[in-house]
mmCIF file of C-alpha atoms and ligand atoms in Angstrom:
data_model
loop_
_atom_site.group_PDB
_atom_site.id
_atom_site.type_symbol
_atom_site.label_atom_id
_atom_site.label_comp_id
_atom_site.label_asym_id
_atom_site.label_seq_id
_atom_site.Cartn_x
_atom_site.Cartn_y
_atom_site.Cartn_z
ATOM 1 C CA MET A 4 85.498 87.995 97.859
ATOM 2 C CA ILE A 5 86.272 89.332 101.141
ATOM 3 C CA ASN A 6 87.708 92.414 101.936
ATOM 4 C CA SER A 7 89.211 94.883 104.072
ATOM 5 C CA GLN A 8 88.023 97.773 104.842
ATOM 6 C CA LEU A 9 89.965 100.655 107.018
ATOM 7 C CA ILE A 10 86.537 101.618 109.160
ATOM 8 C CA GLY A 11 88.463 103.982 112.155
ATOM 9 C CA THR A 12 92.321 105.638 112.084
ATOM 10 C CA GLY A 13 93.403 107.118 115.591
ATOM 11 C CA SER A 14 96.573 109.007 116.505
ATOM 12 C CA CYS A 15 98.827 109.618 119.388
ATOM 13 C CA ILE A 16 100.941 112.302 119.224
ATOM 14 C CA PRO A 17 103.658 113.596 121.937
ATOM 15 C CA ASP A 18 103.083 117.477 123.032
ATOM 16 C CA PHE A 19 106.816 118.410 122.715
ATOM 17 C CA VAL A 20 108.320 120.162 119.668
ATOM 18 C CA LEU A 21 111.641 119.527 118.858
ATOM 19 C CA THR A 22 112.957 121.883 116.425
ATOM 20 C CA ASN A 23 115.274 122.663 114.257
ATOM 21 C CA ALA A 24 116.693 125.684 116.543
ATOM 22 C CA MET A 25 116.408 123.237 119.343
ATOM 23 C CA LEU A 26 119.513 121.235 116.913
ATOM 24 C CA GLU A 27 120.944 124.248 115.441
ATOM 25 C CA GLN A 28 122.399 124.304 119.243
ATOM 26 C CA MET A 29 122.435 120.666 119.546
ATOM 27 C CA VAL A 30 124.987 119.758 116.300
ATOM 28 C CA ASP A 31 126.458 121.387 113.753
ATOM 29 C CA THR A 32 123.561 121.283 111.407
ATOM 30 C CA SER A 33 120.782 124.873 110.444
ATOM 31 C CA ASP A 34 117.682 124.984 110.062
ATOM 32 C CA GLU A 35 118.386 125.809 105.962
ATOM 33 C CA TRP A 36 120.522 122.524 105.835
ATOM 34 C CA ILE A 37 117.391 120.198 107.300
ATOM 35 C CA VAL A 38 114.898 121.543 105.515
ATOM 36 C CA GLN A 39 116.603 121.695 101.862
ATOM 37 C CA ARG A 40 118.387 118.404 102.206
ATOM 38 C CA THR A 41 114.914 116.673 103.871
ATOM 39 C CA GLY A 42 111.622 119.740 104.576
ATOM 40 C CA VAL A 43 111.941 118.840 108.130
ATOM 41 C CA ARG A 44 110.804 122.019 110.376
ATOM 42 C CA GLU A 45 109.762 120.272 113.384
ATOM 43 C CA ARG A 46 109.199 117.314 114.952
ATOM 44 C CA ARG A 47 107.765 115.551 118.017
ATOM 45 C CA ILE A 48 109.298 113.374 121.344
ATOM 46 C CA ALA A 49 107.809 111.136 123.799
ATOM 47 C CA LYS A 50 109.297 112.844 126.790
ATOM 48 C CA ASN A 51 109.352 110.059 130.093
ATOM 49 C CA THR A 52 106.633 107.888 127.573
ATOM 50 C CA HIS A 53 106.409 103.618 127.206
ATOM 51 C CA THR A 54 105.336 103.012 123.291
ATOM 52 C CA TRP A 55 102.917 100.930 124.047
ATOM 53 C CA GLU A 56 101.251 103.982 125.843
ATOM 54 C CA LEU A 57 101.868 106.037 123.017
ATOM 55 C CA ALA A 58 99.783 102.904 120.756
ATOM 56 C CA LEU A 59 97.309 102.828 123.883
ATOM 57 C CA GLY A 60 96.228 106.431 122.879
ATOM 58 C CA ALA A 61 96.736 105.559 119.104
ATOM 59 C CA ALA A 62 94.202 102.279 119.534
ATOM 60 C CA GLN A 63 91.352 103.935 121.380
ATOM 61 C CA GLU A 64 91.280 106.935 119.135
ATOM 62 C CA ALA A 65 91.153 104.259 116.151
ATOM 63 C CA LEU A 66 88.044 101.656 118.440
ATOM 64 C CA ALA A 67 85.497 105.180 119.301
ATOM 65 C CA ASP A 68 85.969 105.575 115.378
ATOM 66 C CA ALA A 69 85.397 102.753 113.919
ATOM 67 C CA GLY A 70 83.051 102.926 116.764
ATOM 68 C CA ILE A 71 82.988 99.488 118.349
ATOM 69 C CA PRO A 72 84.294 97.841 121.833
ATOM 70 C CA ALA A 73 87.888 96.134 122.046
ATOM 71 C CA ASP A 74 86.296 93.327 123.058
ATOM 72 C CA GLU A 75 85.027 93.288 119.095
ATOM 73 C CA LEU A 76 88.808 93.082 117.826
ATOM 74 C CA ASP A 77 90.235 89.139 117.458
ATOM 75 C CA LEU A 78 93.955 89.867 116.898
ATOM 76 C CA ILE A 79 96.114 93.192 117.576
ATOM 77 C CA LEU A 80 98.763 93.965 116.190
ATOM 78 C CA VAL A 81 101.631 96.061 116.973
ATOM 79 C CA SER A 82 104.472 97.378 114.244
ATOM 80 C CA THR A 83 107.373 98.987 116.313
ATOM 81 C CA CYS A 84 111.137 98.758 115.888
ATOM 82 C CA THR A 85 111.678 100.607 119.731
ATOM 83 C CA PRO A 86 109.639 98.395 121.833
ATOM 84 C CA ASP A 87 109.908 99.766 125.517
ATOM 85 C CA ASN A 88 111.125 95.085 125.989
ATOM 86 C CA ASN A 89 112.543 92.922 124.103
ATOM 87 C CA THR A 90 109.773 91.030 125.709
ATOM 88 C CA PRO A 91 107.153 90.334 126.290
ATOM 89 C CA ASN A 92 105.812 92.339 123.355
ATOM 90 C CA THR A 93 104.136 95.079 122.729
ATOM 91 C CA ALA A 94 101.424 93.929 121.071
ATOM 92 C CA SER A 95 100.528 91.299 124.149
ATOM 93 C CA ILE A 96 100.659 94.590 126.746
ATOM 94 C CA LEU A 97 97.676 96.481 124.880
ATOM 95 C CA GLN A 98 95.393 93.428 124.708
ATOM 96 C CA ASP A 99 95.703 94.346 128.463
ATOM 97 C CA LYS A 100 95.736 97.673 129.065
ATOM 98 C CA LEU A 101 92.256 97.310 125.330
ATOM 99 C CA SER A 102 90.586 94.612 128.438
ATOM 100 C CA ALA A 103 90.351 93.066 124.520
ATOM 101 C CA ARG A 104 89.301 89.171 124.753
ATOM 102 C CA GLN A 105 92.603 86.884 124.991
ATOM 103 C CA ILE A 106 92.968 87.596 121.717
ATOM 104 C CA GLY A 107 95.826 87.066 119.033
ATOM 105 C CA ALA A 108 98.653 89.905 119.341
ATOM 106 C CA LEU A 109 101.452 89.909 117.595
ATOM 107 C CA ASP A 110 104.439 92.533 117.106
ATOM 108 C CA ILE A 111 105.769 92.957 113.904
ATOM 109 C CA ASN A 112 109.228 94.518 113.439
ATOM 110 C CA ASN A 113 109.912 96.039 110.403
ATOM 111 C CA ALA A 114 111.228 99.001 110.355
ATOM 112 C CA CYS A 115 109.513 102.469 108.975
ATOM 113 C CA THR A 116 107.637 99.405 106.689
ATOM 114 C CA GLY A 117 105.439 98.432 109.225
ATOM 115 C CA PHE A 118 102.698 99.320 108.951
ATOM 116 C CA ILE A 119 102.703 97.940 104.945
ATOM 117 C CA SER A 120 103.596 94.509 107.066
ATOM 118 C CA ALA A 121 100.841 94.771 109.314
ATOM 119 C CA THR A 122 98.174 96.208 107.417
ATOM 120 C CA ASP A 123 99.209 92.657 105.061
ATOM 121 C CA VAL A 124 99.109 90.590 108.244
ATOM 122 C CA ALA A 125 95.594 92.271 108.975
ATOM 123 C CA ASP A 126 94.241 91.613 105.595
ATOM 124 C CA SER A 127 95.732 88.179 104.907
ATOM 125 C CA TYR A 128 93.980 87.176 108.120
ATOM 126 C CA ILE A 129 90.632 88.630 107.116
ATOM 127 C CA LYS A 130 90.557 87.257 103.786
ATOM 128 C CA SER A 131 91.127 83.419 104.775
ATOM 129 C CA GLY A 132 88.152 84.405 107.407
ATOM 130 C CA LYS A 133 90.481 83.535 110.660
ATOM 131 C CA ALA A 134 89.927 87.333 111.729
ATOM 132 C CA LYS A 135 87.092 89.850 111.310
ATOM 133 C CA THR A 136 87.648 92.543 112.376
ATOM 134 C CA VAL A 137 91.819 93.320 113.557
ATOM 135 C CA LEU A 138 93.924 96.482 114.826
ATOM 136 C CA VAL A 139 96.868 97.806 113.687
ATOM 137 C CA VAL A 140 98.473 100.197 115.586
ATOM 138 C CA ALA A 141 101.914 101.542 114.865
ATOM 139 C CA ALA A 142 103.679 103.063 117.473
ATOM 140 C CA GLU A 143 107.697 104.288 117.589
ATOM 141 C CA THR A 144 109.718 106.537 120.171
ATOM 142 C CA LEU A 145 112.192 106.678 117.728
ATOM 143 C CA HIS A 146 114.323 109.082 120.642
ATOM 144 C CA ARG A 147 115.024 105.633 122.667
ATOM 145 C CA ILE A 148 117.741 105.326 119.962
ATOM 146 C CA ILE A 149 119.188 107.917 118.799
ATOM 147 C CA ASP A 150 121.883 109.375 119.160
ATOM 148 C CA TYR A 151 121.953 113.157 119.250
ATOM 149 C CA THR A 152 125.418 113.984 118.616
ATOM 150 C CA ASP A 153 125.199 112.917 115.356
ATOM 151 C CA ARG A 154 124.065 115.232 112.674
ATOM 152 C CA SER A 155 122.817 112.884 110.555
ATOM 153 C CA THR A 156 120.237 110.754 112.088
ATOM 154 C CA CYS A 157 118.722 113.157 115.574
ATOM 155 C CA ILE A 158 117.316 116.448 112.114
ATOM 156 C CA LEU A 159 115.449 113.095 110.824
ATOM 157 C CA PHE A 160 113.564 110.893 113.309
ATOM 158 C CA GLY A 161 110.663 111.502 115.481
ATOM 159 C CA ASP A 162 108.314 110.447 117.320
ATOM 160 C CA GLY A 163 104.018 109.038 117.186
ATOM 161 C CA ALA A 164 102.432 106.110 117.014
ATOM 162 C CA ALA A 165 98.697 105.739 115.345
ATOM 163 C CA ALA A 166 96.509 102.543 114.512
ATOM 164 C CA ALA A 167 93.821 101.229 111.486
ATOM 165 C CA VAL A 168 91.134 99.738 112.022
ATOM 166 C CA TYR A 169 89.977 96.920 109.321
ATOM 167 C CA ARG A 170 86.974 95.092 109.479
ATOM 168 C CA ALA A 171 85.854 92.506 107.012
ATOM 169 C CA THR A 172 83.818 92.798 104.318
ATOM 170 C CA ASP A 173 81.964 91.630 101.005
ATOM 171 C CA ARG A 174 80.879 94.930 99.654
ATOM 172 C CA GLU A 175 82.862 94.627 96.216
ATOM 173 C CA GLY A 176 85.784 96.955 95.874
ATOM 174 C CA ILE A 177 85.992 98.296 99.574
ATOM 175 C CA GLY A 178 88.674 97.721 101.866
ATOM 176 C CA ILE A 179 92.477 96.884 100.695
ATOM 177 C CA GLN A 180 92.932 95.776 97.134
ATOM 178 C CA SER A 181 96.244 94.594 96.978
ATOM 179 C CA THR A 182 98.994 94.347 98.950
ATOM 180 C CA PHE A 183 102.943 93.601 98.347
ATOM 181 C CA ILE A 184 106.045 93.802 101.065
ATOM 182 C CA ALA A 185 109.511 92.528 99.423
ATOM 183 C CA ALA A 186 112.909 92.528 101.535
ATOM 184 C CA ASP A 187 116.735 92.739 100.950
ATOM 185 C CA GLY A 188 118.623 91.609 103.302
ATOM 186 C CA ALA A 189 122.059 92.131 101.463
ATOM 187 C CA GLY A 190 121.657 96.462 103.377
ATOM 188 C CA ALA A 191 120.779 95.223 106.490
ATOM 189 C CA ASP A 192 123.894 97.783 107.635
ATOM 190 C CA TYR A 193 122.669 100.932 106.430
ATOM 191 C CA LEU A 194 119.995 101.377 108.859
ATOM 192 C CA HIS A 195 121.027 99.132 112.418
ATOM 193 C CA MET A 196 120.099 99.294 115.320
ATOM 194 C CA GLN A 197 121.927 96.141 117.834
ATOM 195 C CA ALA A 198 119.775 94.795 120.310
ATOM 196 C CA LEU A 199 121.451 92.577 122.775
ATOM 197 C CA PRO A 200 125.371 93.042 122.112
ATOM 198 C CA ILE A 201 127.290 89.358 121.323
ATOM 199 C CA GLU A 202 130.000 88.281 123.131
ATOM 200 C CA ASP A 203 131.311 86.118 125.658
ATOM 201 C CA PRO A 204 129.791 85.433 129.292
ATOM 202 C CA PHE A 205 132.668 85.139 130.656
ATOM 203 C CA ALA A 206 134.648 86.902 129.731
ATOM 204 C CA SER A 207 136.601 89.900 133.386
ATOM 205 C CA ASP A 208 135.548 92.615 130.657
ATOM 206 C CA ARG A 209 132.870 92.648 129.263
ATOM 207 C CA PRO A 210 132.940 95.876 127.191
ATOM 208 C CA VAL A 211 130.308 98.080 127.298
ATOM 209 C CA ASP A 212 130.312 100.044 124.165
ATOM 210 C CA PRO A 213 126.813 102.987 125.209
ATOM 211 C CA LYS A 214 126.488 104.119 121.969
ATOM 212 C CA ALA A 215 125.518 100.530 120.402
ATOM 213 C CA ARG A 216 122.370 101.628 121.613
ATOM 214 C CA PHE A 217 122.079 103.939 117.817
ATOM 215 C CA LEU A 218 120.722 104.062 115.576
ATOM 216 C CA LYS A 219 123.127 105.067 112.515
ATOM 217 C CA MET A 220 122.455 105.324 109.052
ATOM 218 C CA GLN A 221 123.957 105.451 105.775
ATOM 219 C CA GLY A 222 121.603 108.257 104.494
ATOM 220 C CA ALA A 223 122.956 108.423 100.987
ATOM 221 C CA ALA A 224 122.885 104.708 100.236
ATOM 222 C CA VAL A 225 119.034 104.347 101.997
ATOM 223 C CA VAL A 226 117.958 106.743 99.822
ATOM 224 C CA ARG A 227 119.563 104.565 96.287
ATOM 225 C CA PHE A 228 117.794 102.216 97.206
ATOM 226 C CA THR A 229 114.735 104.000 97.749
ATOM 227 C CA ALA A 230 114.501 105.094 93.909
ATOM 228 C CA ARG A 231 114.269 101.402 92.891
ATOM 229 C CA ALA A 232 112.403 100.251 95.546
ATOM 230 C CA VAL A 233 109.827 102.185 96.254
ATOM 231 C CA PRO A 234 108.012 102.185 91.823
ATOM 232 C CA LEU A 235 108.820 99.033 92.263
ATOM 233 C CA ALA A 236 106.971 97.814 94.866
ATOM 234 C CA ILE A 237 103.980 100.585 94.161
ATOM 235 C CA ASP A 238 103.958 99.137 90.644
ATOM 236 C CA THR A 239 103.598 95.942 92.133
ATOM 237 C CA ALA A 240 100.509 96.436 94.585
ATOM 238 C CA LEU A 241 98.941 98.210 91.715
ATOM 239 C CA GLN A 242 99.437 96.032 89.286
ATOM 240 C CA ARG A 243 97.932 93.183 91.608
ATOM 241 C CA ALA A 244 94.915 95.537 91.743
ATOM 242 C CA GLY A 245 94.536 95.344 88.913
ATOM 243 C CA VAL A 246 94.593 99.794 89.069
ATOM 244 C CA ALA A 247 96.141 102.332 86.899
ATOM 245 C CA ALA A 248 98.278 104.968 88.166
ATOM 246 C CA GLU A 249 95.763 107.552 86.534
ATOM 247 C CA GLU A 250 93.390 106.023 89.154
ATOM 248 C CA ILE A 251 95.083 106.980 92.341
ATOM 249 C CA ASP A 252 93.776 109.915 94.023
ATOM 250 C CA TRP A 253 96.639 109.797 96.968
ATOM 251 C CA VAL A 254 99.849 107.730 97.751
ATOM 252 C CA VAL A 255 100.379 108.231 101.105
ATOM 253 C CA PRO A 256 104.468 107.991 101.609
ATOM 254 C CA HIS A 257 106.567 106.970 104.251
ATOM 255 C CA GLN A 258 107.796 110.050 105.112
ATOM 256 C CA ALA A 259 111.237 109.913 105.037
ATOM 257 C CA ASN A 260 112.575 113.257 102.909
ATOM 258 C CA LEU A 261 110.412 115.472 100.689
ATOM 259 C CA ARG A 262 113.207 114.794 98.545
ATOM 260 C CA ILE A 263 111.846 111.092 97.876
ATOM 261 C CA LEU A 264 108.425 112.315 97.908
ATOM 262 C CA ASP A 265 108.937 114.223 95.081
ATOM 263 C CA VAL A 266 110.292 112.134 93.393
ATOM 264 C CA ILE A 267 107.487 109.242 93.816
ATOM 265 C CA ALA A 268 105.331 111.641 92.265
ATOM 266 C CA LYS A 269 106.851 112.631 89.044
ATOM 267 C CA ARG A 270 107.226 108.720 88.676
ATOM 268 C CA TYR A 271 103.546 108.534 89.122
ATOM 269 C CA HIS A 272 102.463 111.954 86.713
ATOM 270 C CA LEU A 273 100.810 112.815 89.754
ATOM 271 C CA PRO A 274 100.007 116.443 90.323
ATOM 272 C CA ARG A 275 102.732 117.401 93.875
ATOM 273 C CA GLU A 276 99.311 118.047 95.829
ATOM 274 C CA LYS A 277 98.058 114.574 95.859
ATOM 275 C CA VAL A 278 101.514 112.868 97.445
ATOM 276 C CA TYR A 279 100.165 113.270 101.031
ATOM 277 C CA VAL A 280 103.432 115.018 103.294
ATOM 278 C CA ASN A 281 103.548 116.020 106.963
ATOM 279 C CA MET A 282 107.160 114.905 107.466
ATOM 280 C CA GLU A 283 107.499 119.081 108.149
ATOM 281 C CA TYR A 284 105.836 118.435 111.788
ATOM 282 C CA PHE A 285 105.923 115.232 112.928
ATOM 283 C CA GLY A 286 109.867 114.127 111.238
ATOM 284 C CA ASN A 287 109.708 110.578 109.904
ATOM 285 C CA THR A 288 108.547 108.499 112.569
ATOM 286 C CA SER A 289 109.315 105.251 111.107
ATOM 287 C CA SER A 290 106.271 102.408 110.826
ATOM 288 C CA ALA A 291 104.413 105.675 111.963
ATOM 289 C CA SER A 292 104.420 107.882 109.936
ATOM 290 C CA VAL A 293 102.101 106.347 107.312
ATOM 291 C CA PRO A 294 99.466 105.911 109.684
ATOM 292 C CA ILE A 295 99.826 109.261 111.234
ATOM 293 C CA CYS A 296 98.911 110.609 107.789
ATOM 294 C CA LEU A 297 95.952 108.650 107.310
ATOM 295 C CA ASP A 298 94.518 109.983 110.532
ATOM 296 C CA GLU A 299 95.199 113.240 109.918
ATOM 297 C CA MET A 300 93.670 112.657 106.302
ATOM 298 C CA ARG A 301 90.927 111.010 107.722
ATOM 299 C CA LYS A 302 90.564 114.457 109.830
ATOM 300 C CA LYS A 303 91.245 116.951 108.060
ATOM 301 C CA GLY A 304 88.502 115.166 105.988
ATOM 302 C CA LEU A 305 90.802 114.794 103.075
ATOM 303 C CA LEU A 306 89.329 110.885 102.310
ATOM 304 C CA CYS A 307 85.678 109.769 101.114
ATOM 305 C CA GLU A 308 84.483 106.837 100.045
ATOM 306 C CA GLY A 309 85.119 106.267 96.181
ATOM 307 C CA GLN A 310 89.117 107.034 96.448
ATOM 308 C CA THR A 311 91.858 104.636 95.566
ATOM 309 C CA ILE A 312 95.014 105.507 97.905
ATOM 310 C CA VAL A 313 98.284 103.509 97.689
ATOM 311 C CA CYS A 314 100.358 103.557 100.512
ATOM 312 C CA THR A 315 103.856 102.935 99.985
ATOM 313 C CA GLY A 316 106.585 102.258 103.612
ATOM 314 C CA PHE A 317 109.993 101.495 102.528
ATOM 315 C CA GLY A 318 113.575 101.251 105.341
ATOM 316 C CA ALA A 319 115.489 98.765 106.948
ATOM 317 C CA GLY A 320 115.867 95.381 106.260
ATOM 318 C CA LEU A 321 115.724 96.639 104.042
ATOM 319 C CA THR A 322 112.212 95.715 103.155
ATOM 320 C CA TYR A 323 109.741 98.286 101.186
ATOM 321 C CA GLY A 324 106.359 97.480 99.958
ATOM 322 C CA ALA A 325 102.863 99.413 99.199
ATOM 323 C CA PHE A 326 98.729 98.529 98.996
ATOM 324 C CA VAL A 327 96.225 100.014 97.932
ATOM 325 C CA LEU A 328 93.019 100.015 99.722
ATOM 326 C CA LYS A 329 89.442 101.435 97.735
ATOM 327 C CA LEU A 330 87.181 104.212 100.390
HETATM 328 O O1 LIG B 25 113.371 106.172 107.236
HETATM 329 C C1 LIG B 25 113.801 105.124 106.379
HETATM 330 C C2 LIG B 25 114.641 105.451 105.570
HETATM 331 N N1 LIG B 25 115.071 106.653 105.464
HETATM 332 C C3 LIG B 25 116.087 107.339 104.233
HETATM 333 O O2 LIG B 25 115.274 106.887 104.175
HETATM 334 C C4 LIG B 25 116.231 108.360 105.057
HETATM 335 C C5 LIG B 25 117.732 109.443 103.809
HETATM 336 N N2 LIG B 25 118.660 109.541 103.748
HETATM 337 C C6 LIG B 25 118.308 110.653 104.320
HETATM 338 O O3 LIG B 25 117.354 111.815 103.898
HETATM 339 C C7 LIG B 25 119.392 111.772 103.485
HETATM 340 O O4 LIG B 25 120.396 110.625 102.917
HETATM 341 C C8 LIG B 25 120.397 112.485 104.836
HETATM 342 C C9 LIG B 25 118.645 113.181 104.855
HETATM 343 C C10 LIG B 25 120.204 111.195 105.900
HETATM 344 C C11 LIG B 25 121.523 112.951 104.572
HETATM 345 O O5 LIG B 25 121.676 113.962 103.185
HETATM 346 P P1 LIG B 25 122.114 113.929 101.579
HETATM 347 O O6 LIG B 25 121.673 114.521 100.897
HETATM 348 O O7 LIG B 25 122.016 111.828 101.517
HETATM 349 O O8 LIG B 25 123.868 113.833 102.834
HETATM 350 P P2 LIG B 25 125.131 113.130 102.993
HETATM 351 O O9 LIG B 25 124.273 112.104 103.856
HETATM 352 O O10 LIG B 25 125.072 113.249 101.649
HETATM 353 O O11 LIG B 25 125.869 114.237 102.900
HETATM 354 C C12 LIG B 25 125.676 115.286 102.348
HETATM 355 C C13 LIG B 25 126.986 116.139 102.991
HETATM 356 C C14 LIG B 25 128.334 115.890 104.308
HETATM 357 O O12 LIG B 25 128.867 116.313 104.216
HETATM 358 P P3 LIG B 25 130.418 116.264 103.313
HETATM 359 O O13 LIG B 25 130.849 115.541 103.420
HETATM 360 O O14 LIG B 25 129.820 116.803 101.711
HETATM 361 O O15 LIG B 25 131.287 117.546 103.974
HETATM 362 C C15 LIG B 25 127.350 115.436 105.307
HETATM 363 O O16 LIG B 25 128.602 115.428 106.572
HETATM 364 O O17 LIG B 25 125.825 116.534 104.538
HETATM 365 C C16 LIG B 25 126.436 116.838 105.667
HETATM 366 N N3 LIG B 25 125.699 117.115 107.007
HETATM 367 C C17 LIG B 25 124.818 118.067 107.417
HETATM 368 N N4 LIG B 25 125.512 118.522 107.242
HETATM 369 C C18 LIG B 25 124.489 119.939 108.143
HETATM 370 C C19 LIG B 25 124.590 115.477 107.447
HETATM 371 N N5 LIG B 25 124.363 115.966 107.452
HETATM 372 C C20 LIG B 25 124.370 116.725 107.762
HETATM 373 C C21 LIG B 25 123.220 118.451 108.694
HETATM 374 N N6 LIG B 25 123.511 119.312 108.570
HETATM 375 N N7 LIG B 25 122.194 117.543 110.011
#
């Protein structure tokens, strides 16, 4: 049996810090409201930076941590909902910047579930024998789609990138033990950002909506969806892995809202400290949030051989998923 072992992580976190105090100057909000309702105190903004630049920084760090050169990669997957271009994709740009071989390079646009979905694809390639070593990068420059006059979204989101390197192993009980991904497109309007407008190209007055490119969110509806979807994702991944909730050492959830993370801890009877949280400092970085956590945990020495980790993501689509990883 071939499994996908996590052999390296890396991240690229922008320097600029956007605090709640700064947001108080921009929209009708308060530090107290933001902290109580979301748990976020500050977030990072990648000013004048391409998504591929964040992806490259994270990828280089992950490869260095894995101790392998880019030419050992067999596949590059980039999760982003904030690419620099509709085409070419970010993964192809990364293949060139890393001087990797001419291997498959795909973008995955699955919003905040993107890292989970990309890991699912990486694991499938590795298990089928089509790839031995896969780089998964999640990179987001969300400030580009945020309306900084909309207090319901601008307080939540931040920028960042992180990466993971997975490699085939035949050691039993190591690596990705199960994955689960799903979508419920009926909730597409709850979190929405237009890519290209539908219009008559020959009309003399082609309408231009300056806010069309911004993310629109019905936050409370998304929270209601997570109450159903997140336990379903985690339960399914645990069941597929044959792992009991008591065996979990860490849950690493998408950093959407502290209240959602508290619900996860209660549902699985986990001490709150076992649900990893860093959203105080980074906010919601969409698909980058789970790997940013994993990388931070590794750097803090919190990840040890033998641990069982459950990662879960959820967001626009609506999409949701989870995987079980043994270190
Ligand atoms: O990452 C992808 C998945 N995304 C998520 O999981 C996000 C999930 N949603 C959320 O985190 C929350 O829904 C929000 C943090 C976005 C909003 O919190 P909420 O408790 O659901 O608030 P709400 O939307 O129900 O609004 C409650 C009140 C409203 O005022 P009224 O109508 O009761 O007078 C809002 O206008 O809070 C108001 N409000 C604010 N007040 C101060 C909304 N945003 C703010 C704000 N500051 N920033």
